[in-house]
Coordinates of C-alpha atoms and ligand atoms in Angstrom, one line a residue:
M1 CA -0.1 0.1 0.2
E2 CA 1.5 3.3 -0.6
M3 CA 0.0 6.8 0.5
M4 CA 0.6 10.7 0.3
E5 CA 1.0 13.1 2.9
D6 CA 1.7 16.5 3.4
V7 CA 3.1 16.1 6.8
V8 CA 4.2 12.6 8.8
I9 CA 5.3 12.9 12.5
V10 CA 6.6 9.8 13.7
G11 CA 5.7 9.0 17.7
A12 CA 2.3 9.6 19.5
G13 CA 4.1 10.6 22.6
I14 CA 3.7 14.5 24.3
A15 CA 5.9 16.3 21.4
G16 CA 4.2 13.8 18.4
V17 CA 0.3 14.7 19.4
A18 CA 1.2 18.4 20.6
T19 CA 2.9 19.2 17.1
A20 CA -0.4 17.5 15.2
V21 CA -2.2 20.1 17.4
A22 CA 0.1 23.0 16.5
L23 CA -0.2 22.0 12.7
K24 CA -4.2 21.3 13.1
R25 CA -4.6 25.3 14.2
V26 CA -2.6 26.5 11.6
G27 CA -4.6 24.8 9.0
V28 CA -1.8 21.7 8.2
R29 CA -3.1 18.1 8.7
A30 CA -0.6 16.0 9.8
L31 CA -0.4 11.8 10.1
V32 CA 0.8 10.7 13.3
L33 CA 2.6 7.5 13.3
E34 CA 2.3 5.3 16.5
R35 CA 3.8 2.2 17.3
S36 CA 2.1 1.1 20.4
E37 CA -1.6 -0.1 19.7
G38 CA -3.1 3.4 21.6
L39 CA -1.9 6.2 23.4
R40 CA 0.9 5.1 25.9
A41 CA 2.1 7.3 28.8
T42 CA 5.2 6.2 30.5
G43 CA 5.2 7.3 34.1
A44 CA 2.2 8.4 35.6
A45 CA 2.3 12.2 36.2
L46 CA 4.0 14.9 35.1
T47 CA 5.0 18.5 36.5
L48 CA 4.2 21.4 34.0
F49 CA 5.7 24.6 34.9
P50 CA 4.7 27.9 33.5
N51 CA 6.1 27.1 30.1
A52 CA 4.4 24.3 29.6
W53 CA 1.1 26.1 30.2
L54 CA 1.4 28.9 27.8
A55 CA 2.5 26.2 25.4
L56 CA -0.6 24.6 25.7
D57 CA -2.4 28.2 25.9
A58 CA -0.9 28.4 22.5
L59 CA -2.3 25.6 21.4
G60 CA -5.8 26.0 22.7
V61 CA -5.7 23.1 24.6
S62 CA -6.2 24.7 28.2
Q63 CA -9.3 26.9 26.9
A64 CA -10.7 23.4 25.5
H65 CA -10.0 21.5 28.9
P66 CA -10.4 23.8 31.5
H67 CA -10.7 20.6 33.7
L68 CA -6.9 19.3 33.2
C69 CA -5.7 22.8 33.3
S70 CA -7.5 24.1 36.5
Y71 CA -6.3 25.0 39.8
N72 CA -6.9 22.2 42.4
D73 CA -5.1 21.5 46.1
T74 CA -4.0 18.6 45.0
G75 CA -1.6 19.4 41.7
F76 CA -0.9 23.1 43.0
L77 CA 2.5 23.7 44.3
H78 CA 3.0 27.4 44.0
V79 CA 1.4 30.5 41.5
G80 CA 3.9 33.0 40.1
D81 CA 2.4 35.3 37.4
G82 CA -1.2 33.2 37.0
H83 CA 0.5 30.1 35.4
G84 CA 2.1 28.1 38.5
I85 CA 3.4 24.5 38.6
R86 CA 1.2 21.5 38.8
T87 CA 1.4 17.8 38.3
I88 CA -1.1 16.5 36.0
H89 CA -1.6 12.6 34.8
R90 CA 0.8 12.3 31.6
K91 CA -2.3 9.9 30.0
A92 CA -4.9 13.0 30.7
L93 CA -2.5 15.5 28.6
L94 CA -2.2 13.3 26.1
E95 CA -5.8 12.4 25.8
A96 CA -6.6 16.3 25.5
L97 CA -4.2 16.9 23.2
A98 CA -5.7 13.8 21.0
E99 CA -8.9 15.1 21.3
E100 CA -7.9 18.2 19.4
L101 CA -7.2 16.3 16.7
P102 CA -9.5 15.1 13.4
V103 CA -10.6 11.0 13.8
D104 CA -7.7 9.1 12.1
S105 CA -5.0 11.5 12.5
I106 CA -3.0 9.2 14.9
Q107 CA -2.1 5.8 13.0
F108 CA -1.8 3.2 15.8
S109 CA 0.4 0.1 15.2
S110 CA 2.3 1.6 13.1
K111 CA 6.1 1.5 13.5
L112 CA 8.7 3.3 11.3
A113 CA 11.4 1.0 9.8
V114 CA 13.1 3.1 7.0
I115 CA 13.1 6.8 5.9
E116 CA 14.3 7.7 2.0
N117 CA 14.7 10.7 0.1
E118 CA 13.2 11.1 -3.2
E119 CA 13.4 13.9 -5.4
Q120 CA 9.9 14.5 -7.4
G121 CA 9.6 17.4 -9.9
G122 CA 12.6 19.2 -8.2
A123 CA 11.3 19.3 -4.8
S124 CA 12.6 16.6 -2.0
I125 CA 9.9 13.9 -0.5
V126 CA 10.5 11.6 2.3
V127 CA 9.3 8.2 1.7
I128 CA 8.3 6.3 4.8
H129 CA 8.8 2.4 4.8
L130 CA 6.9 1.1 7.9
E131 CA 7.1 -2.6 9.2
D132 CA 3.9 -3.9 8.1
G133 CA 5.1 -3.1 4.5
T134 CA 3.3 0.1 4.0
T135 CA 5.1 3.0 2.5
I136 CA 4.2 6.6 2.8
K137 CA 5.2 9.7 1.0
S138 CA 5.3 12.9 2.4
K139 CA 6.6 16.6 2.2
V140 CA 7.9 17.1 5.6
L141 CA 8.9 14.7 8.2
I142 CA 9.1 15.5 11.9
G143 CA 10.3 12.6 14.4
C144 CA 8.7 12.7 17.9
D145 CA 10.0 8.8 18.3
G146 CA 11.8 9.6 21.8
G147 CA 14.7 9.2 20.6
E148 CA 16.3 7.0 17.9
L149 CA 15.2 9.6 15.4
G150 CA 17.9 12.4 16.8
G151 CA 20.8 10.7 15.4
G152 CA 24.1 10.8 17.4
T153 CA 24.8 9.3 20.3
L154 CA 22.9 10.1 23.7
A155 CA 25.6 10.1 26.8
R156 CA 24.7 7.9 29.9
T157 CA 24.4 9.7 32.8
G158 CA 25.5 7.3 35.3
R159 CA 22.1 7.8 37.1
T160 CA 18.9 5.5 36.9
S161 CA 15.3 6.6 37.7
P162 CA 12.5 4.3 38.8
F163 CA 9.6 5.9 39.0
R164 CA 5.9 5.4 40.1
A165 CA 2.2 6.7 41.1
V166 CA 0.2 5.3 44.3
C167 CA -2.9 5.3 44.6
C168 CA -4.6 5.5 48.0
A169 CA -7.6 8.3 48.5
R170 CA -6.0 10.3 46.4
E171 CA -3.0 10.0 43.9
L172 CA 0.7 10.4 45.0
Y173 CA 3.7 10.5 42.3
W174 CA 6.9 9.5 43.0
F175 CA 10.1 9.4 41.4
L176 CA 13.7 8.4 42.6
T177 CA 16.8 9.3 40.8
Y178 CA 20.5 7.7 42.2
N179 CA 24.0 7.1 41.1
G180 CA 24.2 4.0 39.3
D181 CA 22.1 1.8 36.8
N182 CA 22.2 -1.9 38.4
M183 CA 18.7 -2.0 39.3
A184 CA 17.2 -5.0 39.2
G185 CA 14.3 -5.6 36.2
D186 CA 11.7 -7.1 38.5
P187 CA 8.7 -4.0 40.2
E188 CA 9.5 -6.4 43.4
Q189 CA 13.3 -5.8 43.5
I190 CA 12.9 -2.4 42.5
Q191 CA 10.8 -1.8 45.5
K192 CA 13.1 -3.8 47.7
Q193 CA 15.9 -2.0 46.6
V194 CA 14.6 1.7 46.7
L195 CA 13.7 0.6 50.2
E196 CA 16.7 -1.3 51.5
K197 CA 19.6 0.3 49.9
Y198 CA 18.9 4.0 48.2
A199 CA 16.2 5.7 50.2
E200 CA 17.3 3.7 53.3
K201 CA 17.7 6.6 55.5
F202 CA 14.6 8.7 53.9
P203 CA 12.2 9.8 56.6
S204 CA 9.2 7.1 57.3
S205 CA 6.8 8.8 55.8
Y206 CA 8.2 8.5 52.3
L207 CA 9.4 5.1 52.7
D208 CA 5.5 4.4 53.6
V209 CA 4.6 5.9 49.9
V210 CA 7.3 3.8 48.4
R211 CA 5.9 0.6 50.4
H212 CA 2.1 1.2 49.3
A213 CA 3.5 1.5 45.6
D214 CA 1.0 -0.3 43.1
I215 CA 4.4 -2.1 41.8
S216 CA 2.6 -3.8 38.3
T217 CA 3.6 -0.7 37.1
L218 CA 7.1 0.1 38.8
T219 CA 9.2 0.8 36.2
W220 CA 13.0 2.2 36.0
A221 CA 15.3 3.6 33.3
P222 CA 18.8 4.5 32.8
L223 CA 19.0 8.4 32.0
K224 CA 20.2 9.6 29.1
F225 CA 20.5 13.3 27.3
R226 CA 22.1 14.5 24.6
Q227 CA 25.3 16.4 25.7
P228 CA 24.6 20.7 25.2
W229 CA 27.1 20.9 22.1
G230 CA 25.3 17.9 20.4
I231 CA 22.9 20.3 20.3
I232 CA 24.4 24.0 19.9
F233 CA 26.6 22.3 17.1
G234 CA 24.8 19.5 15.6
K235 CA 22.3 18.6 12.7
L236 CA 19.1 18.8 14.0
S237 CA 17.1 18.6 10.7
K238 CA 17.9 17.8 7.0
G239 CA 15.6 19.6 4.2
N240 CA 12.1 18.4 5.3
V241 CA 12.9 16.0 8.0
T242 CA 13.2 17.1 11.6
V243 CA 13.0 16.1 15.2
A244 CA 11.1 17.1 18.3
G245 CA 10.5 16.7 21.9
D246 CA 13.0 13.9 23.3
A247 CA 14.4 13.1 19.8
M248 CA 15.9 16.4 19.7
H249 CA 16.7 17.4 23.2
P250 CA 16.7 14.2 25.5
M251 CA 17.5 15.4 29.2
T252 CA 17.6 14.4 32.7
P253 CA 14.7 14.5 34.9
D254 CA 15.8 17.2 37.2
L255 CA 14.3 20.3 36.4
G256 CA 11.0 18.6 34.9
Q257 CA 11.4 19.9 31.4
G258 CA 11.3 17.5 28.8
G259 CA 7.3 17.4 28.5
G260 CA 7.0 20.9 28.6
S261 CA 10.0 21.9 26.3
S262 CA 8.3 19.1 23.8
L263 CA 5.1 21.3 24.3
E264 CA 7.4 24.5 23.3
D265 CA 9.0 22.9 20.4
A266 CA 5.5 22.0 18.9
V267 CA 4.1 25.8 19.0
V268 CA 7.8 27.0 17.7
L269 CA 7.5 24.5 14.9
G270 CA 3.8 25.3 14.4
R271 CA 4.3 29.0 13.9
H272 CA 7.2 28.6 11.6
I273 CA 5.2 26.0 9.3
G274 CA 2.3 28.0 9.7
N275 CA 3.7 31.3 8.8
S276 CA 5.1 29.3 5.5
V277 CA 1.7 27.9 4.3
I278 CA -0.1 30.8 4.9
N279 CA 2.7 33.4 2.9
N280 CA 2.4 30.3 0.1
G281 CA -1.6 30.7 0.3
G282 CA -2.3 27.8 2.4
L283 CA 0.1 25.4 0.1
I284 CA 3.2 23.6 1.4
V285 CA 6.0 24.2 -0.8
P286 CA 9.0 22.3 0.1
G287 CA 11.5 25.1 -0.9
D288 CA 9.8 26.9 1.8
M289 CA 9.1 24.6 4.3
A290 CA 12.8 23.4 4.3
K291 CA 13.7 27.2 5.7
A292 CA 10.6 27.1 7.8
I293 CA 11.9 24.1 9.8
D294 CA 15.7 25.2 9.5
D295 CA 14.2 28.8 11.6
Y296 CA 12.4 26.7 14.0
V297 CA 15.6 24.6 14.7
K298 CA 17.4 28.2 14.8
E299 CA 14.9 29.0 17.7
R300 CA 14.9 25.9 19.4
R301 CA 18.8 25.1 19.7
W302 CA 20.1 27.5 22.3
R303 CA 17.0 27.2 25.0
A304 CA 17.6 22.7 24.4
A305 CA 21.2 23.3 25.3
F306 CA 20.5 25.6 28.4
L307 CA 17.7 23.4 29.3
I308 CA 19.9 20.2 28.8
T309 CA 22.8 21.8 31.0
G310 CA 20.5 23.2 33.7
S311 CA 18.7 19.9 34.5
Y312 CA 22.1 18.1 34.3
L313 CA 23.9 20.0 36.6
A314 CA 20.8 20.4 39.0
G315 CA 20.8 16.7 39.3
W316 CA 24.6 16.2 39.5
V317 CA 25.0 18.5 42.6
Q318 CA 21.9 17.1 44.4
L319 CA 23.3 13.7 43.6
G320 CA 26.8 14.9 44.6
G321 CA 26.8 13.5 47.8
G322 CA 28.3 14.8 51.1
K323 CA 32.6 15.1 50.4
W324 CA 33.6 19.2 51.2
W325 CA 34.1 20.4 47.5
M326 CA 30.8 19.2 46.4
K327 CA 29.0 20.7 49.4
F328 CA 30.9 24.1 48.9
L329 CA 29.9 23.6 44.8
R330 CA 26.5 22.7 45.8
D331 CA 25.5 25.2 48.5
G332 CA 28.2 28.2 48.0
I333 CA 27.9 28.3 44.3
F334 CA 24.7 26.3 42.7
Y335 CA 22.0 27.3 45.6
K336 CA 23.6 30.5 45.7
Y337 CA 24.5 31.9 42.6
L338 CA 22.9 29.3 39.6
L339 CA 19.5 27.8 40.8
G340 CA 17.6 31.3 40.5
R341 CA 19.3 31.8 36.9
I342 CA 18.5 28.2 35.8
S343 CA 14.7 28.4 37.7
G344 CA 14.3 31.6 35.5
L345 CA 14.1 28.8 32.7
V346 CA 10.9 27.4 33.3
H347 CA 9.2 30.7 32.7
K348 CA 9.6 31.2 29.1
D349 CA 6.6 32.2 26.8
C350 CA 7.3 30.4 23.6
G351 CA 5.0 32.5 21.9
K352 CA 1.6 32.2 19.9
L353 CA 0.5 30.3 16.6
P354 CA -0.3 32.4 13.8
A355 CA -3.9 33.1 13.3
V356 CA -5.1 31.5 10.4
S357 CA -7.7 32.7 8.2
F358 CA -8.8 29.0 7.1
G359 CA -10.8 30.5 3.7
D360 CA -7.8 31.5 2.4
M361 CA -6.3 28.0 2.8
D362 CA -6.3 25.5 -0.4
H363 CA -5.8 21.8 0.1
S364 CA -4.5 21.6 3.8
S365 CA -7.6 22.6 5.6
K366 CA -9.6 20.7 3.3
K367 CA -8.7 17.7 4.8
D368 CA -9.6 18.3 8.0
Ligands
LIG401 C1 11.8 9.8 35.8 C2 11.0 11.2 35.1 C3 10.5 12.2 35.2 C4 9.6 13.0 34.4 N1 9.3 13.9 34.6 C5 9.2 15.2 34.4 C6 8.4 16.1 34.4 O1 7.6 16.1 36.1 N2 7.8 17.0 33.3 C7 8.2 16.9 32.1 O2 7.9 18.1 31.5 N3 9.2 16.1 31.9 C8 9.2 15.2 32.7 N4 10.1 14.1 32.2 C9 10.3 14.1 30.5 C10 9.6 13.6 29.8 O3 8.8 12.6 30.6 C11 10.0 13.2 28.4 O4 10.8 14.6 28.0 C12 8.4 13.6 27.5 O5 7.4 12.6 27.4 C13 8.9 13.0 25.7 O6 7.9 13.0 25.0 P1 8.2 12.3 23.4 O7 7.0 12.8 23.1 O8 9.5 13.7 22.8 O9 8.6 11.2 23.7 P2 7.8 10.1 24.4 O10 7.3 10.5 25.2 O11 9.0 8.8 24.3 O12 7.2 9.6 22.8 C14 7.5 9.2 21.8 C15 6.6 7.9 21.2 O13 7.3 7.6 20.0 C16 6.9 6.4 19.7 N5 7.6 5.2 18.9 C17 9.1 5.5 19.0 N6 9.7 4.8 17.8 C18 8.6 4.9 17.1 C19 8.8 4.2 15.9 N7 9.9 3.9 15.1 N8 7.7 4.4 14.7 C20 6.4 4.4 15.7 N9 6.6 5.2 16.6 C21 7.3 5.2 17.4 C22 6.6 5.4 21.1 O14 5.7 4.6 21.3 C23 6.2 6.8 21.9 O15 4.7 6.8 21.8 C24 10.3 12.7 33.1 C25 11.3 11.8 32.8 C26 11.7 11.0 33.2 C27 12.3 9.6 33.2

């Protein structure tokens, strides 16, 4: 089977679905390919900072899903300028984003196998081969697969993070990061190791949370990140192909910015592609699209590099132990001079999507 699409997005995680929503808002239909059978949310909860809420506003998701975005005392930690820091269910966010898309926008059980390039009438077309033998030709490809499409090598942090939500009368979410990558695979063993080894000295109320965790969903993963210079100097796009979310900038979870920056990517990419489409009367013009993608990469590169560096440093000093020089670095330098600056990163407003007059759009809007 062979299909033709304007835009294909690989991966229906936060980055992929949010990017499809951003494109829909600017009148561009995207097909999202997801290898799983349904929406899948690794981990239980997600803490979203003001930058993430501002991106959700720009995507129109806050307005359409007030229950997701309303303040309540379970997830609410702090309010600054009207956008606080709140923790929500990952799945609820993914579902809210997916609800904004036309039916059939997400094609499940569709695993990308190989990508090729083809010239058609002087324009470069991406040929996508799926594992089931389907071939899709697309004018634009956005890799939101969480890692593999980003290219380059990922660095190991030497740290691991098991994470889980516990369900009692209320829901509690915890995760623990530690130095080392020798965690057992079996959930019961993970729980035992956390209680007896890694969190042994924690207050008993913390350990009770781990003890009462629903261990059937306890998972762990070695933490990886892309080195900041790989982002600053690396190739993050090629013609009409680019990456977003963890595929572009995997980072450690110490600032809780992986998901939020994926939402920012979606808005920025949507804005550049939207402007290109608007300027071309609703058409996706491959040459112009390559420029739009290049502008997106330029806008995101330094921001992603700062977030990766800030997250890594925050984790490094917190897990650095009690040696005198580490205490000096942590208390005398990091907390005193750097934390304030790094925390400022989570207030970034990634901007808005361009307003589109759908009457002026050509083929893109008709597909909706
Ligand atoms: C312990 C921990 C805590 C965290 N806490 C926070 C937090 O509090 N706040 C926050 O903002 N971020 C947090 N993060 C980071 C956040 O979870 C990620 O940055 C975010 O989920 C990345 O989304 P994504 O869409 O880029 O990738 P993913 O969520 O990994 O989605 C990728 C999707 O692509 C699909 N896929 C992969 N390969 C293929 C293929 N070949 N073909 C088709 N589909 C494919 C996968 O099945 C998946 O659905 C945390 C991370 C960890 C590990």
